[in-house]
């Protein structure tokens, strides 16, 4: 599978470059087969949950709550937007209860009392979120999602728990962004849920603190087609997609000599002029290699690489943190996508010895990490480095 993926990518690169420059010869340097990592016991160390369970099913009651908080940690307004019914759903009665108090002004007035309450502020202070409470409340109060709930016709009692969760999620998000010390409310689920329950009852004792009724149904429906078992999906997906990548990095860090030697043999076997295109870990390997072996007669193009970060962390084999690129280092272009969390800029740390080129693949992470080869600016940049 690894070789097939490499060959497919190499073919795509070759076709796109040769379409503009038929005179180019594109060679591959596949070191993953002989020197790459593999799961010796075929993944026997990976915990596997029962994949037959579905999200929100009686057998997996916790999955729904975990999935909601997973989204809330990145987007505190997620649940509020999900619970605001469309005009069509409201007309069918989805979330609208004629016998109960609709949200409207009642929801906002209740939230304003909540935000101004000394008791509530004291509760936030007690869990270490005093500095984030007021800003979190302001963010929710002026949000479009909150406004949509006000005019939606849903019962205030049904959406109040979600409003409280959103406030807590926003406060926690701000605390993490501010690099606050590890807080129990962020990392202890039972503690967090007890805190949310207390807050939910701070204004009206009758309000629920759990996801229930039509709100639970709407959230369950949202996630139904996205997972069969949250834990299995997330951990399985991570292991399948990232184990070889992470394994290669760990293997290279333990002993990268054989990999560097293999890459050097591939480069040395080519007739000049030579342009080396190194993706991801390949950029780290080439930085190590050329920092020690010196090949000023080749050109280097790194794509989506963490090599500059490794230099800052003093984790490179061939170049210590703080050391400049040696005189024999190749002419270097570094291509990165802002959305690619595995890609870093090089010019701020290596100066004018490297030129950074930002591209926008239009893809989210992790797909953007493999989408460079289909990006026009990336191809044009690579071609510009080919004599």
Tab-separated table of C-alpha atoms in Angstrom:
chain	number	residue	atom	x	y	z
A	1	UNK	CA	0.000	0.000	0.000
A	2	UNK	CA	2.820	2.407	0.876
A	3	UNK	CA	4.651	1.731	-2.432
A	4	UNK	CA	1.419	2.049	-4.396
A	5	UNK	CA	0.713	5.420	-2.823
A	6	UNK	CA	4.252	6.600	-3.548
A	7	UNK	CA	4.090	5.481	-7.168
A	8	UNK	CA	0.710	7.158	-7.677
A	9	UNK	CA	1.990	10.426	-6.218
A	10	UNK	CA	5.201	10.260	-8.227
A	11	UNK	CA	3.223	9.682	-11.411
A	12	UNK	CA	0.994	12.692	-10.649
A	13	UNK	CA	4.037	14.894	-10.039
A	14	UNK	CA	5.770	13.655	-13.171
A	15	UNK	CA	2.742	14.215	-15.380
A	16	UNK	CA	2.073	17.724	-14.069
A	17	UNK	CA	5.706	18.844	-14.435
A	18	UNK	CA	6.335	17.216	-17.814
A	19	UNK	CA	3.158	18.738	-19.201
A	20	UNK	CA	4.983	22.060	-18.949
A	21	UNK	CA	8.545	20.800	-19.342
A	22	UNK	CA	8.691	17.667	-21.509
A	23	UNK	CA	12.488	17.723	-21.253
A	24	UNK	CA	12.409	16.950	-17.523
A	25	UNK	CA	13.123	13.475	-16.177
A	26	UNK	CA	11.489	12.757	-12.815
A	27	UNK	CA	13.040	10.071	-10.615
A	28	UNK	CA	11.660	8.635	-7.400
A	29	UNK	CA	13.593	7.933	-4.213
A	30	UNK	CA	11.427	5.468	-2.319
A	31	UNK	CA	13.217	4.774	0.940
A	32	UNK	CA	10.057	3.683	2.785
A	33	UNK	CA	10.173	0.092	1.558
A	34	UNK	CA	13.605	-0.797	2.853
A	35	UNK	CA	14.015	1.710	5.655
A	36	UNK	CA	10.482	2.800	6.598
A	37	UNK	CA	8.561	1.819	9.694
A	38	UNK	CA	5.947	-0.894	10.000
A	39	UNK	CA	3.756	-2.332	12.739
A	40	UNK	CA	5.681	-5.447	13.753
A	41	UNK	CA	2.677	-7.107	15.410
A	42	UNK	CA	0.231	-5.700	12.816
A	43	UNK	CA	-1.258	-3.204	15.273
A	44	UNK	CA	-1.864	-5.646	18.142
A	45	UNK	CA	-1.012	-2.848	20.617
A	46	UNK	CA	-3.922	-0.671	19.501
A	47	UNK	CA	-7.007	-0.807	21.782
A	48	UNK	CA	-10.097	-1.608	19.733
A	49	UNK	CA	-13.620	-0.892	20.911
A	50	UNK	CA	-16.741	-2.729	19.788
A	51	UNK	CA	-17.358	-1.312	16.304
A	52	UNK	CA	-20.932	-2.613	16.236
A	53	UNK	CA	-22.199	0.134	18.508
A	54	UNK	CA	-23.682	3.242	17.014
A	55	UNK	CA	-23.484	6.801	18.261
A	56	UNK	CA	-26.155	7.570	20.796
A	57	UNK	CA	-27.217	3.943	21.105
A	58	UNK	CA	-28.084	2.511	24.535
A	59	UNK	CA	-24.848	0.493	24.400
A	60	UNK	CA	-22.778	3.653	23.951
A	61	UNK	CA	-24.470	6.390	25.995
A	62	UNK	CA	-21.250	8.330	26.541
A	63	UNK	CA	-20.249	8.641	22.903
A	64	UNK	CA	-22.699	11.420	22.077
A	65	UNK	CA	-21.553	13.613	24.949
A	66	UNK	CA	-17.900	13.036	24.055
A	67	UNK	CA	-18.546	13.947	20.428
A	68	UNK	CA	-20.381	17.135	21.388
A	69	UNK	CA	-17.536	18.280	23.630
A	70	UNK	CA	-15.022	17.347	20.964
A	71	UNK	CA	-16.675	19.849	18.653
A	72	UNK	CA	-17.221	22.416	21.398
A	73	UNK	CA	-13.523	22.569	22.248
A	74	UNK	CA	-12.892	24.013	18.778
A	75	UNK	CA	-16.203	25.764	18.177
A	76	UNK	CA	-18.098	26.806	21.301
A	77	UNK	CA	-21.140	27.847	19.236
A	78	UNK	CA	-21.456	24.528	17.418
A	79	UNK	CA	-24.327	23.165	19.510
A	80	UNK	CA	-26.268	26.444	19.446
A	81	UNK	CA	-26.161	26.571	15.643
A	82	UNK	CA	-27.219	22.935	15.472
A	83	UNK	CA	-30.215	23.487	17.759
A	84	UNK	CA	-31.544	26.553	15.962
A	85	UNK	CA	-34.211	25.032	13.670
A	86	UNK	CA	-34.717	26.079	10.091
A	87	UNK	CA	-38.021	27.685	9.161
A	88	UNK	CA	-39.167	24.364	7.747
A	89	UNK	CA	-38.345	22.391	10.847
A	90	UNK	CA	-39.980	24.987	13.074
A	91	UNK	CA	-43.156	24.841	11.041
A	92	UNK	CA	-43.243	21.095	11.495
A	93	UNK	CA	-42.868	21.532	15.239
A	94	UNK	CA	-39.213	20.519	15.496
A	95	UNK	CA	-38.279	21.949	18.876
A	96	UNK	CA	-41.303	24.249	19.140
A	97	UNK	CA	-43.550	23.712	22.153
A	98	UNK	CA	-46.664	25.965	22.240
A	99	UNK	CA	-47.262	25.248	25.905
A	100	UNK	CA	-43.818	26.292	26.982
A	101	UNK	CA	-42.020	29.597	27.116
A	102	UNK	CA	-40.286	30.255	23.773
A	103	UNK	CA	-36.708	31.489	23.802
A	104	UNK	CA	-37.012	35.020	22.421
A	105	UNK	CA	-36.449	37.744	24.965
A	106	UNK	CA	-36.774	35.250	27.796
A	107	UNK	CA	-33.562	33.497	26.776
A	108	UNK	CA	-31.581	36.722	26.503
A	109	UNK	CA	-32.870	38.153	29.766
A	110	UNK	CA	-32.094	34.881	31.516
A	111	UNK	CA	-28.590	34.864	30.036
A	112	UNK	CA	-27.961	38.468	31.027
A	113	UNK	CA	-28.898	37.568	34.612
A	114	UNK	CA	-26.616	34.561	34.363
A	115	UNK	CA	-23.697	36.688	33.089
A	116	UNK	CA	-24.227	39.350	35.777
A	117	UNK	CA	-24.650	36.904	38.639
A	118	UNK	CA	-22.010	37.132	41.355
A	119	UNK	CA	-22.768	33.525	42.282
A	120	UNK	CA	-22.104	32.332	38.731
A	121	UNK	CA	-18.914	34.371	38.497
A	122	UNK	CA	-17.794	32.839	41.775
A	123	UNK	CA	-18.413	29.363	40.348
A	124	UNK	CA	-16.228	30.138	37.317
A	125	UNK	CA	-13.582	31.550	39.627
A	126	UNK	CA	-13.679	28.353	41.657
A	127	UNK	CA	-12.627	26.266	38.649
A	128	UNK	CA	-9.945	28.691	37.477
A	129	UNK	CA	-11.924	30.429	34.729
A	130	UNK	CA	-12.523	33.798	36.380
A	131	UNK	CA	-10.440	35.632	33.814
A	132	UNK	CA	-12.353	34.139	30.887
A	133	UNK	CA	-15.939	34.271	32.201
A	134	UNK	CA	-16.918	37.799	31.145
A	135	UNK	CA	-15.389	37.551	27.674
A	136	UNK	CA	-17.027	34.181	27.092
A	137	UNK	CA	-20.442	35.612	28.014
A	138	UNK	CA	-19.946	38.589	25.709
A	139	UNK	CA	-18.935	36.321	22.842
A	140	UNK	CA	-22.107	34.267	23.170
A	141	UNK	CA	-24.431	37.221	23.721
A	142	UNK	CA	-23.409	38.966	20.490
A	143	UNK	CA	-23.119	35.809	18.392
A	144	UNK	CA	-25.330	35.113	15.407
A	145	UNK	CA	-26.029	31.630	16.781
A	146	UNK	CA	-27.519	33.063	19.978
A	147	UNK	CA	-29.625	35.487	17.948
A	148	UNK	CA	-30.963	32.663	15.795
A	149	UNK	CA	-32.066	30.758	18.890
A	150	UNK	CA	-33.897	33.854	20.137
A	151	UNK	CA	-36.095	34.058	17.040
A	152	UNK	CA	-36.406	30.321	16.452
A	153	UNK	CA	-39.421	29.656	18.661
A	154	UNK	CA	-37.726	26.847	20.588
A	155	UNK	CA	-38.421	26.553	24.304
A	156	UNK	CA	-35.863	28.377	26.431
A	157	UNK	CA	-35.729	25.434	28.837
A	158	UNK	CA	-34.688	23.097	26.027
A	159	UNK	CA	-31.743	25.157	24.849
A	160	UNK	CA	-30.518	26.498	28.181
A	161	UNK	CA	-28.184	23.543	28.887
A	162	UNK	CA	-26.590	24.083	25.463
A	163	UNK	CA	-26.145	27.792	26.198
A	164	UNK	CA	-24.400	26.965	29.459
A	165	UNK	CA	-22.182	24.356	27.772
A	166	UNK	CA	-21.268	26.896	25.104
A	167	UNK	CA	-20.259	29.429	27.761
A	168	UNK	CA	-18.098	26.897	29.562
A	169	UNK	CA	-16.569	25.696	26.287
A	170	UNK	CA	-15.722	29.258	25.231
A	171	UNK	CA	-14.156	30.001	28.611
A	172	UNK	CA	-12.078	26.807	28.467
A	173	UNK	CA	-11.025	27.553	24.887
A	174	UNK	CA	-9.837	31.011	25.907
A	175	UNK	CA	-7.940	29.594	28.878
A	176	UNK	CA	-6.104	27.134	26.656
A	177	UNK	CA	-5.308	29.835	24.106
A	178	UNK	CA	-3.859	31.950	26.902
A	179	UNK	CA	-1.693	28.977	27.880
A	180	UNK	CA	-3.271	28.817	31.339
A	181	UNK	CA	-2.093	26.094	33.746
A	182	UNK	CA	-3.748	22.702	33.326
A	183	UNK	CA	-7.232	23.026	34.772
A	184	UNK	CA	-9.265	20.196	36.237
A	185	UNK	CA	-12.443	21.473	34.575
A	186	UNK	CA	-10.771	21.021	31.175
A	187	UNK	CA	-9.383	17.541	31.741
A	188	UNK	CA	-11.725	15.860	34.245
A	189	UNK	CA	-15.017	14.915	32.592
A	190	UNK	CA	-16.958	14.195	35.790
A	191	UNK	CA	-15.759	17.440	37.353
A	192	UNK	CA	-16.668	19.402	34.222
A	193	UNK	CA	-20.130	17.833	33.989
A	194	UNK	CA	-20.817	18.553	37.657
A	195	UNK	CA	-19.751	22.158	37.068
A	196	UNK	CA	-22.056	22.481	34.055
A	197	UNK	CA	-24.951	20.992	36.027
A	198	UNK	CA	-24.455	23.490	38.827
A	199	UNK	CA	-24.351	26.355	36.346
A	200	UNK	CA	-27.447	25.115	34.528
A	201	UNK	CA	-29.386	25.306	37.754
A	202	UNK	CA	-27.948	28.655	38.788
A	203	UNK	CA	-30.784	30.623	37.177
A	204	UNK	CA	-33.694	28.174	37.312
A	205	UNK	CA	-33.654	24.900	39.214
A	206	UNK	CA	-36.051	23.314	36.738
A	207	UNK	CA	-33.608	23.502	33.856
A	208	UNK	CA	-31.956	20.292	32.807
A	209	UNK	CA	-28.189	19.903	32.606
A	210	UNK	CA	-28.101	16.980	30.186
A	211	UNK	CA	-28.814	16.635	26.498
A	212	UNK	CA	-32.355	15.394	26.203
A	213	UNK	CA	-35.586	15.317	24.221
A	214	UNK	CA	-35.688	16.757	20.714
A	215	UNK	CA	-32.298	18.429	21.267
A	216	UNK	CA	-30.672	15.060	21.837
A	217	UNK	CA	-32.421	13.663	18.770
A	218	UNK	CA	-31.156	16.503	16.593
A	219	UNK	CA	-27.583	16.092	17.819
A	220	UNK	CA	-27.758	12.300	17.471
A	221	UNK	CA	-28.978	12.667	13.899
A	222	UNK	CA	-26.131	15.045	13.099
A	223	UNK	CA	-23.519	12.545	14.245
A	224	UNK	CA	-25.309	9.381	13.074
A	225	UNK	CA	-23.767	9.401	9.620
A	226	UNK	CA	-20.372	10.521	10.851
A	227	UNK	CA	-19.428	7.680	13.163
A	228	UNK	CA	-20.313	4.172	14.291
A	229	UNK	CA	-18.166	4.238	17.402
A	230	UNK	CA	-16.480	7.460	18.342
A	231	UNK	CA	-13.528	5.936	20.147
A	232	UNK	CA	-12.908	3.294	17.492
A	233	UNK	CA	-13.237	5.769	14.648
A	234	UNK	CA	-10.982	8.449	16.078
A	235	UNK	CA	-8.288	6.119	17.363
A	236	UNK	CA	-8.467	3.791	14.385
A	237	UNK	CA	-8.301	6.639	11.908
A	238	UNK	CA	-5.345	8.170	13.716
A	239	UNK	CA	-3.478	4.898	13.848
A	240	UNK	CA	-4.130	3.975	10.223
A	241	UNK	CA	-3.204	7.370	8.788
A	242	UNK	CA	-0.532	8.517	11.181
A	243	UNK	CA	1.247	5.439	12.542
A	244	UNK	CA	3.525	5.052	9.532
A	245	UNK	CA	4.233	8.786	9.381
A	246	UNK	CA	4.945	9.039	13.103
A	247	UNK	CA	6.767	5.707	12.979
A	248	UNK	CA	9.040	6.904	10.176
A	249	UNK	CA	9.926	10.032	12.148
A	250	UNK	CA	10.666	8.036	15.299
A	251	UNK	CA	12.643	5.474	13.325
A	252	UNK	CA	14.628	8.204	11.600
A	253	UNK	CA	15.320	9.939	14.918
A	254	UNK	CA	16.585	6.694	16.409
A	255	UNK	CA	18.959	5.915	13.549
A	256	UNK	CA	18.656	7.866	10.313
A	257	UNK	CA	22.036	6.967	8.846
A	258	UNK	CA	20.718	4.252	6.532
A	259	UNK	CA	17.953	6.516	5.210
A	260	UNK	CA	20.334	9.410	4.587
A	261	UNK	CA	22.753	7.092	2.811
A	262	UNK	CA	19.965	5.763	0.599
A	263	UNK	CA	18.839	9.277	-0.348
A	264	UNK	CA	22.451	10.304	-1.027
A	265	UNK	CA	22.875	7.313	-3.351
A	266	UNK	CA	19.728	8.284	-5.259
A	267	UNK	CA	20.887	11.886	-5.692
A	268	UNK	CA	24.468	10.970	-6.579
A	269	UNK	CA	23.284	8.563	-9.286
A	270	UNK	CA	21.630	11.365	-11.290
A	271	UNK	CA	23.213	13.421	-14.026
A	272	UNK	CA	23.245	17.151	-13.265
A	273	UNK	CA	21.506	19.506	-13.156
A	274	UNK	CA	19.477	18.031	-10.292
A	275	UNK	CA	16.559	19.477	-8.331
A	276	UNK	CA	15.611	17.517	-5.209
A	277	UNK	CA	11.925	17.704	-4.209
A	278	UNK	CA	11.508	16.619	-0.588
A	279	UNK	CA	8.084	16.278	1.045
A	280	UNK	CA	7.386	16.186	4.789
A	281	UNK	CA	9.999	14.013	6.547
A	282	UNK	CA	11.953	14.081	3.296
A	283	UNK	CA	12.696	17.739	3.979
A	284	UNK	CA	14.167	16.876	7.374
A	285	UNK	CA	16.266	14.116	5.837
A	286	UNK	CA	17.595	16.415	3.114
A	287	UNK	CA	18.366	19.228	5.552
A	288	UNK	CA	20.392	16.791	7.639
A	289	UNK	CA	22.060	15.314	4.564
A	290	UNK	CA	23.009	18.496	2.750
A	291	UNK	CA	24.043	20.284	5.941
A	292	UNK	CA	26.755	17.665	6.388
A	293	UNK	CA	27.443	16.431	2.856
A	294	UNK	CA	27.198	19.796	1.097
A	295	UNK	CA	25.759	19.772	-2.432
A	296	UNK	CA	25.827	23.309	-3.790
A	297	UNK	CA	25.441	21.878	-7.294
A	298	UNK	CA	21.832	20.767	-6.670
A	299	UNK	CA	18.693	22.705	-5.876
A	300	UNK	CA	16.396	21.779	-3.002
A	301	UNK	CA	12.632	22.251	-2.846
A	302	UNK	CA	11.004	21.194	0.429
A	303	UNK	CA	7.244	20.811	0.535
A	304	UNK	CA	5.162	20.647	3.721
A	305	UNK	CA	8.116	19.976	6.006
A	306	UNK	CA	8.773	20.483	9.705
A	307	UNK	CA	12.528	20.815	9.172
A	308	UNK	CA	12.643	24.439	10.442
A	309	UNK	CA	10.816	23.384	13.619
A	310	UNK	CA	13.243	20.514	14.145
A	311	UNK	CA	16.108	23.023	13.873
A	312	UNK	CA	14.486	25.232	16.535
A	313	UNK	CA	13.987	22.193	18.782
A	314	UNK	CA	17.609	21.153	18.255
A	315	UNK	CA	16.275	17.849	16.958
A	316	UNK	CA	18.197	17.738	13.665
A	317	UNK	CA	21.065	15.333	13.252
A	318	UNK	CA	23.106	17.479	10.881
A	319	UNK	CA	22.590	21.023	12.136
A	320	UNK	CA	22.369	22.225	15.721
A	321	UNK	CA	19.875	24.883	16.812
A	322	UNK	CA	21.334	28.330	16.262
A	323	UNK	CA	23.813	27.167	13.645
A	324	UNK	CA	23.517	28.724	10.165
A	325	UNK	CA	23.279	26.748	6.968
A	326	UNK	CA	26.797	25.799	5.817
A	327	UNK	CA	28.324	27.409	2.755
A	328	UNK	CA	27.877	24.300	0.606
A	329	UNK	CA	24.153	23.980	1.270
A	330	UNK	CA	21.970	23.912	-1.885
A	331	UNK	CA	19.824	26.771	-3.108
A	332	UNK	CA	16.597	26.184	-1.167
A	333	UNK	CA	12.896	26.914	-1.711
A	334	UNK	CA	10.423	25.932	1.019
A	335	UNK	CA	6.740	25.502	0.081
A	336	UNK	CA	4.053	25.468	2.779
A	337	UNK	CA	0.289	25.707	3.249
A	338	UNK	CA	-0.894	27.686	6.271
A	339	UNK	CA	-3.462	24.960	7.052
A	340	UNK	CA	-0.840	22.216	7.055
A	341	UNK	CA	0.128	21.690	10.684
A	342	UNK	CA	3.170	19.691	9.568
A	343	UNK	CA	4.568	22.547	7.465
A	344	UNK	CA	6.769	25.342	8.820
A	345	UNK	CA	8.418	28.443	7.391
A	346	UNK	CA	12.201	28.494	7.026
A	347	UNK	CA	13.188	32.075	6.161
A	348	UNK	CA	12.585	33.463	9.689
A	349	UNK	CA	15.190	31.050	11.078
A	350	UNK	CA	17.595	30.642	8.138
A	351	UNK	CA	17.351	34.123	6.635
A	352	UNK	CA	17.985	34.789	2.963
A	353	UNK	CA	19.512	31.343	2.447
A	354	UNK	CA	15.980	30.054	1.809
A	355	UNK	CA	12.865	31.397	0.122
A	356	UNK	CA	9.457	30.509	1.580
A	357	UNK	CA	6.539	30.156	-0.812
A	358	UNK	CA	3.038	29.988	0.627
A	359	UNK	CA	0.396	28.097	-1.327
A	360	UNK	CA	-3.285	27.571	-0.625
A	361	UNK	CA	-4.501	24.090	-1.534
A	362	UNK	CA	-7.984	24.937	-0.280
A	363	UNK	CA	-8.035	21.694	1.699
A	364	UNK	CA	-8.339	21.176	5.470
A	365	UNK	CA	-5.731	19.309	7.487
A	366	UNK	CA	-4.647	16.547	7.051
A	367	UNK	CA	-5.677	16.451	3.374
A	368	UNK	CA	-3.765	19.644	2.621
A	369	UNK	CA	-0.537	17.827	3.557
A	370	UNK	CA	-0.930	15.611	0.497
A	371	UNK	CA	-2.652	18.124	-1.776
A	372	UNK	CA	0.405	20.165	-2.751
A	373	UNK	CA	0.941	18.256	-5.971
A	374	UNK	CA	-2.448	19.320	-7.293
A	375	UNK	CA	-1.843	23.013	-6.590
A	376	UNK	CA	-0.902	25.257	-9.512
A	377	UNK	CA	1.388	27.570	-7.555
A	378	UNK	CA	3.228	24.623	-6.048
A	379	UNK	CA	3.857	23.166	-9.510
A	380	UNK	CA	4.981	26.537	-10.871
A	381	UNK	CA	7.368	26.986	-7.956
A	382	UNK	CA	8.890	23.532	-8.467
A	383	UNK	CA	9.276	24.200	-12.186
A	384	UNK	CA	11.041	27.489	-11.441
A	385	UNK	CA	13.647	25.538	-9.504
A	386	UNK	CA	14.319	23.160	-12.396
A	387	UNK	CA	17.169	24.411	-14.657
